[in-house]
């Protein structure tokens, strides 16, 4: 791929097009190499045109949101990264529903729901993802999950057609949905909430925030839980009981606050983080005969 040509062509269809962009700037782990091209569309038309261009020219593309569940390898990403985030973040409240662009912040949605006396998003008030990322991942916390509140999602399919699906067709499961198995680009979701008591909503959100502050390494570079919960096991407990809290490889460390958070102390590489994942998996397996599965999505090349 002639990246200068692709850059110049894509600039004509999407104003926010960047060349050789460091993925450190686009991931909460603050690691990863450069993407050949990164585009940040500001509306559906731009997303459609970028996809059309990539398809027509046989160029690989990858969709990301806020990069809060991502590990980008140190060799970076060949092709085009389509970042749907704060450039495409409109939402509106209509009665007991919120209609939100894929790039809208889940935290912002939880706040607007609360201010409008709408209950259902309290669980998500500390999840730093975008609507697209949260729907794709069926993000959840405090016994709440996206699958309980998503009514409809509109996406671009592989052929560039706009499709709308209802809740059932998302095929939601633990941290998964159809979007984990198909190259679809989420454009918008509708959340169906319930009218609730504004004080109770506030209390729940404050409680959830307090627990996060107490139990999670807030303020560090990480991508949330490193390993998926397993039937009957909490990864954090297995890792802690394996004596791995505080274990380091380079600047990557098993958090001393919560063992299921691997954190970048500043200058970690993705290689170090991935080595630490493997080491944790190995030690936990040897001790408990349980194979932990990473929750973070991995992109790019070594
Ligand atoms: C401090 C911290 C706390 C966290 N707490 C929680 C928590 O409590 N619960 C929880 O579930 N997660 C949590 N996470 C993880 C993360 O915030 C969620 O998984 C979030 O939903 C990811 O959204 P994102 O926009 O950052 O997606 P990204 O990390 O950018 O991408 C994640 C996946 O979604 C896909 N994707 C993103 N946007 C789109 C789109 N528009 N169309 C199609 N696919 C798309 C990507 O391809 C990728 O596969 C936490 C992360 C951090 C850093």
Coordinates of N, CA and C in Angstrom, one line a residue, residues 99-286:
X99 N -30.7 8.1 22.2 CA -30.2 7.7 20.9 C -28.8 8.3 20.8
X100 N -27.8 7.4 20.6 CA -26.4 7.9 20.7 C -25.6 7.4 19.5
X101 N -24.8 8.4 19.0 CA -23.8 8.0 18.0 C -22.7 7.0 18.6
X102 N -22.1 6.2 17.8 CA -21.2 5.2 18.3 C -20.0 5.8 19.0
X103 N -19.7 7.1 18.7 CA -18.5 7.6 19.4 C -18.8 8.3 20.7
X104 N -20.1 8.4 21.1 CA -20.5 9.1 22.3 C -19.9 8.3 23.5
X105 N -19.5 9.1 24.5 CA -18.9 8.5 25.7 C -20.0 7.8 26.6
X106 N -19.8 6.6 27.0 CA -20.7 5.9 27.9 C -20.9 6.7 29.3
X107 N -19.7 7.3 29.7 CA -19.8 8.0 31.0 C -20.7 9.3 30.8
X108 N -20.6 9.9 29.6 CA -21.5 11.1 29.4 C -22.9 10.7 29.3
X109 N -23.2 9.5 28.7 CA -24.6 9.0 28.6 C -25.1 8.7 30.0
X110 N -24.3 8.1 30.9 CA -24.7 7.8 32.2 C -25.1 9.1 33.0
X111 N -24.3 10.1 32.8 CA -24.6 11.4 33.4 C -25.9 12.0 32.9
X112 N -26.1 12.0 31.6 CA -27.3 12.6 31.0 C -28.5 11.8 31.4
X113 N -28.4 10.5 31.6 CA -29.5 9.6 32.0 C -29.9 10.1 33.4
X114 N -28.9 10.2 34.3 CA -29.1 10.6 35.7 C -29.8 11.9 35.7
X115 N -29.3 12.9 34.9 CA -29.9 14.3 35.0 C -31.4 14.3 34.5
X116 N -31.7 13.3 33.7 CA -33.1 13.2 33.1 C -33.9 12.2 33.9
X117 N -33.4 11.8 35.1 CA -34.2 10.8 35.9 C -34.4 9.5 35.3
X118 N -33.4 9.1 34.4 CA -33.6 7.8 33.7 C -32.6 6.8 34.4
X119 N -33.2 5.6 34.7 CA -32.4 4.6 35.4 C -32.0 3.5 34.4
X120 N -30.9 2.8 34.6 CA -30.4 1.7 33.8 C -29.0 1.8 33.4
X121 N -28.4 3.0 33.5 CA -27.0 3.2 33.0 C -26.1 3.4 34.2
X122 N -26.7 3.3 35.5 CA -25.8 3.6 36.6 C -24.6 2.7 36.7
X123 N -24.7 1.5 36.3 CA -23.6 0.5 36.3 C -22.4 1.0 35.5
X124 N -22.7 1.8 34.4 CA -21.7 2.2 33.4 C -21.1 3.5 33.7
X125 N -21.4 4.1 34.9 CA -20.9 5.5 35.1 C -19.4 5.6 35.2
X126 N -18.7 4.5 35.2 CA -17.2 4.6 35.3 C -16.5 3.8 34.2
X127 N -17.3 3.4 33.2 CA -16.7 2.7 32.0 C -16.3 3.7 31.0
X128 N -15.0 3.8 30.7 CA -14.5 4.9 29.9 C -14.6 4.7 28.4
X129 N -15.4 3.7 27.9 CA -15.5 3.4 26.5 C -16.5 4.3 25.7
X130 N -16.6 4.0 24.4 CA -17.5 4.7 23.5 C -18.7 3.7 23.5
X131 N -19.8 4.3 22.9 CA -21.0 3.4 22.7 C -20.7 2.2 21.8
X132 N -19.9 2.4 20.7 CA -19.6 1.3 19.8 C -18.8 0.2 20.5
X133 N -17.8 0.7 21.3 CA -16.9 -0.3 22.0 C -17.7 -1.0 23.1
X134 N -18.6 -0.3 23.8 CA -19.3 -0.9 24.9 C -20.4 -1.9 24.3
X135 N -21.0 -1.6 23.2 CA -22.0 -2.5 22.6 C -21.2 -3.7 22.1
X136 N -20.1 -3.5 21.4 CA -19.3 -4.6 20.8 C -18.9 -5.6 22.0
X137 N -18.5 -5.0 23.1 CA -17.9 -5.8 24.2 C -19.0 -6.2 25.2
X138 N -20.3 -5.8 25.0 CA -21.3 -6.0 26.0 C -20.7 -5.7 27.4
X139 N -20.2 -4.4 27.5 CA -19.5 -4.0 28.7 C -20.5 -4.1 29.9
X140 N -19.9 -4.4 31.0 CA -20.7 -4.5 32.2 C -20.0 -4.3 33.5
X141 N -20.7 -4.0 34.5 CA -20.1 -3.8 35.9 C -21.3 -3.8 36.9
X142 N -21.0 -4.1 38.1 CA -22.0 -4.0 39.2 C -23.4 -4.7 38.8
X143 N -23.3 -5.9 38.2 CA -24.4 -6.7 37.8 C -25.2 -6.1 36.6
X144 N -24.7 -5.0 36.0 CA -25.4 -4.4 34.9 C -24.6 -4.8 33.6
X145 N -25.3 -4.8 32.5 CA -24.6 -5.1 31.2 C -25.3 -4.3 30.1
X146 N -24.6 -4.0 29.0 CA -25.2 -3.3 27.9 C -26.4 -4.1 27.4
X147 N -26.3 -5.4 27.4 CA -27.4 -6.2 26.8 C -28.8 -5.9 27.5
X148 N -28.8 -5.4 28.7 CA -30.0 -5.1 29.4 C -30.7 -3.8 28.9
X149 N -29.9 -2.9 28.3 CA -30.5 -1.6 27.9 C -30.4 -1.3 26.4
X150 N -29.6 -2.0 25.7 CA -29.6 -1.7 24.2 C -30.9 -2.2 23.5
X151 N -31.5 -1.3 22.9 CA -32.8 -1.7 22.2 C -32.5 -2.0 20.7
X152 N -31.7 -1.1 20.1 CA -31.4 -1.3 18.7 C -30.0 -0.8 18.4
X153 N -29.4 -1.3 17.4 CA -28.1 -0.8 16.9 C -28.1 -0.7 15.4
X154 N -27.6 0.4 14.9 CA -27.4 0.6 13.4 C -25.9 0.5 13.1
X155 N -25.6 -0.3 12.1 CA -24.2 -0.5 11.7 C -24.1 -0.6 10.2
X156 N -22.8 -0.5 9.8 CA -22.5 -0.6 8.4 C -22.0 -2.1 8.2
X157 N -22.6 -2.8 7.3 CA -22.1 -4.1 7.1 C -20.9 -4.2 6.1
X158 N -20.5 -5.4 5.8 CA -19.3 -5.5 5.0 C -19.4 -4.9 3.6
X159 N -20.6 -4.9 3.1 CA -20.9 -4.3 1.8 C -21.1 -2.8 1.8
X160 N -21.0 -2.2 3.0 CA -21.2 -0.8 3.2 C -22.7 -0.4 3.2
X161 N -23.6 -1.4 3.5 CA -25.0 -1.0 3.6 C -25.3 -0.8 5.1
X162 N -26.3 0.1 5.3 CA -26.7 0.4 6.7 C -27.8 -0.6 7.1
X163 N -27.5 -1.2 8.3 CA -28.5 -2.3 8.8 C -28.8 -1.9 10.2
X164 N -30.1 -2.2 10.6 CA -30.5 -1.9 12.0 C -31.0 -3.3 12.6
X165 N -30.5 -3.5 13.8 CA -30.9 -4.8 14.4 C -31.5 -4.5 15.8
X166 N -32.4 -5.4 16.3 CA -33.0 -5.3 17.6 C -32.1 -6.0 18.6
X167 N -32.5 -5.9 19.9 CA -31.6 -6.4 21.0 C -31.2 -7.9 20.7
X168 N -32.2 -8.7 20.4 CA -32.0 -10.2 20.3 C -30.9 -10.5 19.2
X169 N -30.9 -9.7 18.1 CA -30.0 -10.0 17.0 C -28.5 -9.6 17.3
X170 N -28.3 -8.9 18.5 CA -26.9 -8.6 18.9 C -26.2 -9.9 19.4
X171 N -27.0 -10.9 19.7 CA -26.5 -12.2 20.2 C -25.5 -11.9 21.3
X172 N -25.9 -11.1 22.3 CA -25.0 -10.7 23.4 C -24.6 -11.9 24.3
X173 N -23.4 -12.0 24.7 CA -23.0 -12.9 25.8 C -21.9 -12.2 26.6
X174 N -21.3 -12.9 27.5 CA -20.4 -12.3 28.4 C -19.2 -11.6 27.6
X175 N -19.2 -10.3 27.6 CA -18.1 -9.5 26.9 C -18.1 -9.8 25.4
X176 N -19.2 -10.1 24.9 CA -19.2 -10.4 23.4 C -20.6 -10.1 22.8
X177 N -20.5 -10.0 21.5 CA -21.8 -9.7 20.7 C -21.4 -10.1 19.3
X178 N -22.4 -10.0 18.4 CA -22.1 -10.3 16.9 C -21.0 -9.5 16.4
X179 N -20.8 -8.3 17.0 CA -19.7 -7.4 16.5 C -18.3 -7.9 16.7
X180 N -18.2 -8.9 17.6 CA -16.9 -9.5 17.8 C -16.6 -10.6 16.8
X181 N -17.5 -10.9 15.9 CA -17.4 -12.0 15.0 C -17.6 -11.6 13.5
X182 N -17.9 -10.3 13.3 CA -18.2 -9.8 12.0 C -17.5 -8.4 11.8
X183 N -17.1 -8.1 10.6 CA -16.4 -6.8 10.4 C -17.4 -5.6 10.2
X184 N -18.3 -5.5 11.2 CA -19.3 -4.5 11.1 C -18.9 -3.2 11.8
X185 N -19.3 -2.1 11.3 CA -19.0 -0.8 12.0 C -20.2 -0.2 12.7
X186 N -20.2 -0.2 14.0 CA -21.4 0.3 14.7 C -21.4 1.8 14.5
X187 N -22.7 2.3 14.2 CA -22.8 3.8 13.9 C -23.6 4.4 15.0
X188 N -24.6 3.7 15.5 CA -25.5 4.3 16.5 C -26.3 3.3 17.3
X189 N -26.6 3.6 18.6 CA -27.4 2.6 19.3 C -28.5 3.4 20.1
X190 N -29.6 2.7 20.3 CA -30.7 3.3 21.1 C -30.8 2.5 22.4
X191 N -30.7 3.2 23.5 CA -30.8 2.6 24.8 C -32.2 2.9 25.4
X192 N -32.8 1.8 25.9 CA -34.1 2.0 26.5 C -33.9 1.9 28.0
X193 N -34.3 3.0 28.7 CA -34.1 3.1 30.1 C -35.4 3.2 30.8
X194 N -35.4 3.3 32.1 CA -36.7 3.4 32.9 C -36.7 4.7 33.6
X195 N -37.9 5.3 33.7 CA -38.0 6.5 34.5 C -37.8 6.1 36.0
X196 N -36.9 6.8 36.6 CA -36.6 6.4 38.0 C -36.5 7.6 38.9
X197 N -36.1 7.3 40.2 CA -36.0 8.4 41.2 C -34.6 8.9 41.1
X198 N -34.5 10.2 40.8 CA -33.2 10.9 40.6 C -32.2 10.7 41.7
X199 N -32.7 10.8 43.0 CA -31.9 10.6 44.2 C -31.3 9.2 44.2
X200 N -32.2 8.2 43.9 CA -31.7 6.8 44.0 C -30.6 6.6 42.9
X201 N -30.9 7.2 41.7 CA -29.9 7.0 40.6 C -28.6 7.6 41.0
X202 N -28.6 8.8 41.6 CA -27.4 9.5 42.1 C -26.7 8.6 43.1
X203 N -27.4 8.1 44.1 CA -26.8 7.2 45.1 C -26.1 6.0 44.5
X204 N -26.8 5.4 43.6 CA -26.1 4.2 43.0 C -24.8 4.5 42.2
X205 N -24.9 5.7 41.5 CA -23.7 6.1 40.8 C -22.6 6.4 41.7
X206 N -22.9 7.1 42.8 CA -21.9 7.5 43.8 C -21.3 6.2 44.5
X207 N -22.2 5.3 44.7 CA -21.7 4.0 45.3 C -20.7 3.3 44.4
X208 N -21.1 3.2 43.1 CA -20.3 2.5 42.1 C -18.9 3.2 42.0
X209 N -19.0 4.5 42.0 CA -17.7 5.3 41.8 C -16.8 5.1 43.0
X210 N -17.4 5.1 44.2 CA -16.6 4.8 45.5 C -15.9 3.5 45.4
X211 N -16.7 2.4 45.0 CA -16.1 1.1 45.0 C -15.0 1.1 44.0
X212 N -15.2 1.7 42.8 CA -14.1 1.7 41.8 C -12.8 2.4 42.4
X213 N -13.0 3.5 43.1 CA -11.9 4.3 43.6 C -11.2 3.4 44.6
X214 N -11.9 2.6 45.4 CA -11.3 1.8 46.5 C -10.6 0.6 45.9
X215 N -11.2 0.0 44.8 CA -10.7 -1.3 44.4 C -9.9 -1.4 43.1
X216 N -9.9 -0.2 42.4 CA -9.2 -0.3 41.1 C -8.1 0.7 41.0
X217 N -7.1 0.4 40.2 CA -5.9 1.3 40.1 C -6.2 2.5 39.2
X218 N -7.2 3.3 39.7 CA -7.5 4.5 38.9 C -6.3 5.4 38.8
X219 N -6.2 6.1 37.7 CA -5.1 7.0 37.5 C -3.8 6.4 36.9
X220 N -3.9 5.1 36.7 CA -2.8 4.4 36.0 C -3.1 4.1 34.5
X221 N -2.1 3.7 33.7 CA -2.4 3.3 32.4 C -2.8 1.9 32.3
X222 N -4.0 1.6 31.9 CA -4.4 0.2 31.9 C -5.6 0.1 30.9
X223 N -6.1 -1.1 30.7 CA -7.3 -1.3 29.9 C -8.4 -2.1 30.6
X224 N -8.6 -1.7 31.8 CA -9.6 -2.4 32.6 C -9.2 -3.8 33.0
X225 N -10.2 -4.7 33.2 CA -9.8 -6.0 33.6 C -9.0 -6.7 32.5
X226 N -7.9 -7.4 33.0 CA -7.0 -8.0 32.0 C -7.6 -9.4 31.5
X227 N -8.2 -10.1 32.5 CA -8.7 -11.5 32.1 C -10.2 -11.5 32.4
X228 N -10.9 -12.4 31.6 CA -12.3 -12.5 31.7 C -12.7 -13.3 32.9
X229 N -13.9 -13.0 33.5 CA -14.3 -13.8 34.6 C -14.7 -15.2 34.1
X230 N -14.4 -16.2 34.9 CA -14.8 -17.6 34.5 C -15.8 -18.1 35.5
X231 N -16.6 -19.0 35.0 CA -17.6 -19.7 35.8 C -17.0 -20.1 37.1
X232 N -17.4 -19.5 38.2 CA -17.0 -20.0 39.5 C -15.6 -19.4 40.0
X233 N -15.0 -18.6 39.1 CA -13.6 -18.1 39.5 C -13.5 -16.6 39.3
X234 N -12.9 -15.9 40.2 CA -12.5 -14.5 39.9 C -11.1 -14.4 39.6
X235 N -10.7 -14.0 38.4 CA -9.3 -14.0 38.0 C -8.4 -13.2 39.0
X236 N -9.0 -12.1 39.5 CA -8.2 -11.3 40.5 C -7.7 -12.1 41.7
X237 N -8.7 -13.0 42.2 CA -8.3 -13.8 43.4 C -7.3 -14.8 43.0
X238 N -7.5 -15.5 41.8 CA -6.5 -16.5 41.4 C -5.1 -15.9 41.3
X239 N -5.1 -14.7 40.7 CA -3.8 -14.1 40.4 C -3.1 -13.7 41.8
X240 N -4.0 -13.1 42.6 CA -3.4 -12.7 44.0 C -3.0 -13.9 44.7
X241 N -3.8 -15.0 44.7 CA -3.4 -16.2 45.5 C -2.2 -16.9 44.9
X242 N -1.9 -16.5 43.6 CA -0.6 -17.1 43.0 C 0.6 -16.3 43.4
X243 N 0.4 -15.3 44.2 CA 1.5 -14.4 44.7 C 2.0 -13.5 43.7
X244 N 1.1 -13.1 42.7 CA 1.6 -12.3 41.6 C 1.4 -10.8 41.7
X245 N 0.7 -10.3 42.7 CA 0.4 -8.9 42.9 C 1.8 -8.2 42.9
X246 N 1.9 -7.2 42.1 CA 3.2 -6.4 42.1 C 4.3 -7.0 41.2
X247 N 4.0 -8.2 40.6 CA 5.0 -8.9 39.7 C 5.2 -8.0 38.5
X248 N 6.5 -7.8 38.1 CA 6.8 -6.9 37.0 C 7.5 -7.5 35.9
X249 N 7.3 -7.1 34.6 CA 8.2 -7.4 33.5 C 8.4 -6.0 32.9
X250 N 9.6 -5.5 33.0 CA 9.9 -4.1 32.5 C 9.0 -3.2 33.3
X251 N 8.3 -2.3 32.5 CA 7.4 -1.4 33.2 C 6.0 -1.9 33.2
X252 N 5.7 -3.1 32.9 CA 4.4 -3.7 33.0 C 4.3 -4.4 34.4
X253 N 3.2 -4.2 35.1 CA 3.1 -4.7 36.4 C 1.7 -5.2 36.7
X254 N 1.6 -6.3 37.5 CA 0.3 -6.8 38.0 C 0.0 -5.8 39.1
X255 N -1.1 -5.0 39.0 CA -1.4 -4.0 39.9 C -1.4 -4.4 41.4
X256 N -0.9 -3.6 42.2 CA -0.9 -4.0 43.7 C -2.2 -3.6 44.3
X257 N -3.0 -2.9 43.5 CA -4.4 -2.5 44.0 C -5.4 -3.6 43.7
X258 N -5.4 -4.1 42.5 CA -6.3 -5.1 42.0 C -5.6 -6.0 41.1
X259 N -5.4 -7.3 41.4 CA -4.6 -8.2 40.7 C -5.1 -8.5 39.2
X260 N -6.3 -8.2 39.0 CA -6.8 -8.5 37.6 C -6.6 -7.2 36.7
X261 N -5.8 -6.3 37.2 CA -5.4 -5.1 36.3 C -3.9 -5.2 36.1
X262 N -3.6 -5.3 34.8 CA -2.1 -5.2 34.5 C -2.0 -3.7 34.1
X263 N -1.0 -3.1 34.7 CA -0.8 -1.6 34.4 C 0.6 -1.3 33.7
X264 N 0.6 -0.2 33.0 CA 1.8 0.3 32.4 C 2.3 1.4 33.3
X265 N 3.5 1.2 34.0 CA 4.0 2.2 34.9 C 4.6 3.4 34.2
X266 N 4.5 3.4 32.9 CA 5.0 4.6 32.2 C 5.6 4.3 30.8
X267 N 6.6 3.4 30.9 CA 7.3 3.1 29.6 C 7.2 1.7 29.2
X268 N 6.2 1.0 29.6 CA 6.0 -0.4 29.2 C 5.8 -0.5 27.7
X269 N 6.3 -1.6 27.1 CA 6.0 -1.9 25.7 C 4.8 -2.9 25.7
X270 N 4.1 -3.0 24.6 CA 3.1 -4.0 24.5 C 3.7 -5.4 24.6
X271 N 4.9 -5.6 24.1 CA 5.6 -6.9 24.3 C 5.7 -7.3 25.8
X272 N 6.1 -6.3 26.6 CA 6.2 -6.6 28.0 C 4.9 -6.9 28.6
X273 N 3.9 -6.2 28.2 CA 2.5 -6.4 28.8 C 2.0 -7.8 28.4
X274 N 2.3 -8.2 27.1 CA 1.8 -9.5 26.6 C 2.6 -10.6 27.3
X275 N 3.9 -10.4 27.5 CA 4.7 -11.4 28.2 C 4.2 -11.6 29.7
X276 N 3.8 -10.5 30.3 CA 3.2 -10.6 31.6 C 1.9 -11.3 31.6
X277 N 1.1 -11.1 30.6 CA -0.2 -11.8 30.5 C 0.2 -13.3 30.4
X278 N 1.1 -13.7 29.6 CA 1.4 -15.1 29.4 C 2.0 -15.7 30.7
X279 N 2.8 -14.9 31.4 CA 3.4 -15.4 32.7 C 2.3 -15.7 33.7
X280 N 1.4 -14.7 33.8 CA 0.3 -14.8 34.8 C -0.6 -16.1 34.4
X281 N -0.8 -16.3 33.1 CA -1.6 -17.4 32.7 C -0.9 -18.7 33.1
X282 N 0.4 -18.8 32.9 CA 1.2 -20.0 33.2 C 1.2 -20.3 34.7
X283 N 1.4 -19.2 35.5 CA 1.5 -19.5 36.9 C 0.2 -19.9 37.5
X284 N -0.9 -19.2 37.0 CA -2.2 -19.5 37.5 C -2.6 -20.9 37.1
X285 N -2.3 -21.3 35.9 CA -2.6 -22.6 35.4 C -1.9 -23.7 36.2
X286 N -0.6 -23.5 36.5 CA 0.2 -24.5 37.2 C -0.4 -24.6 38.6

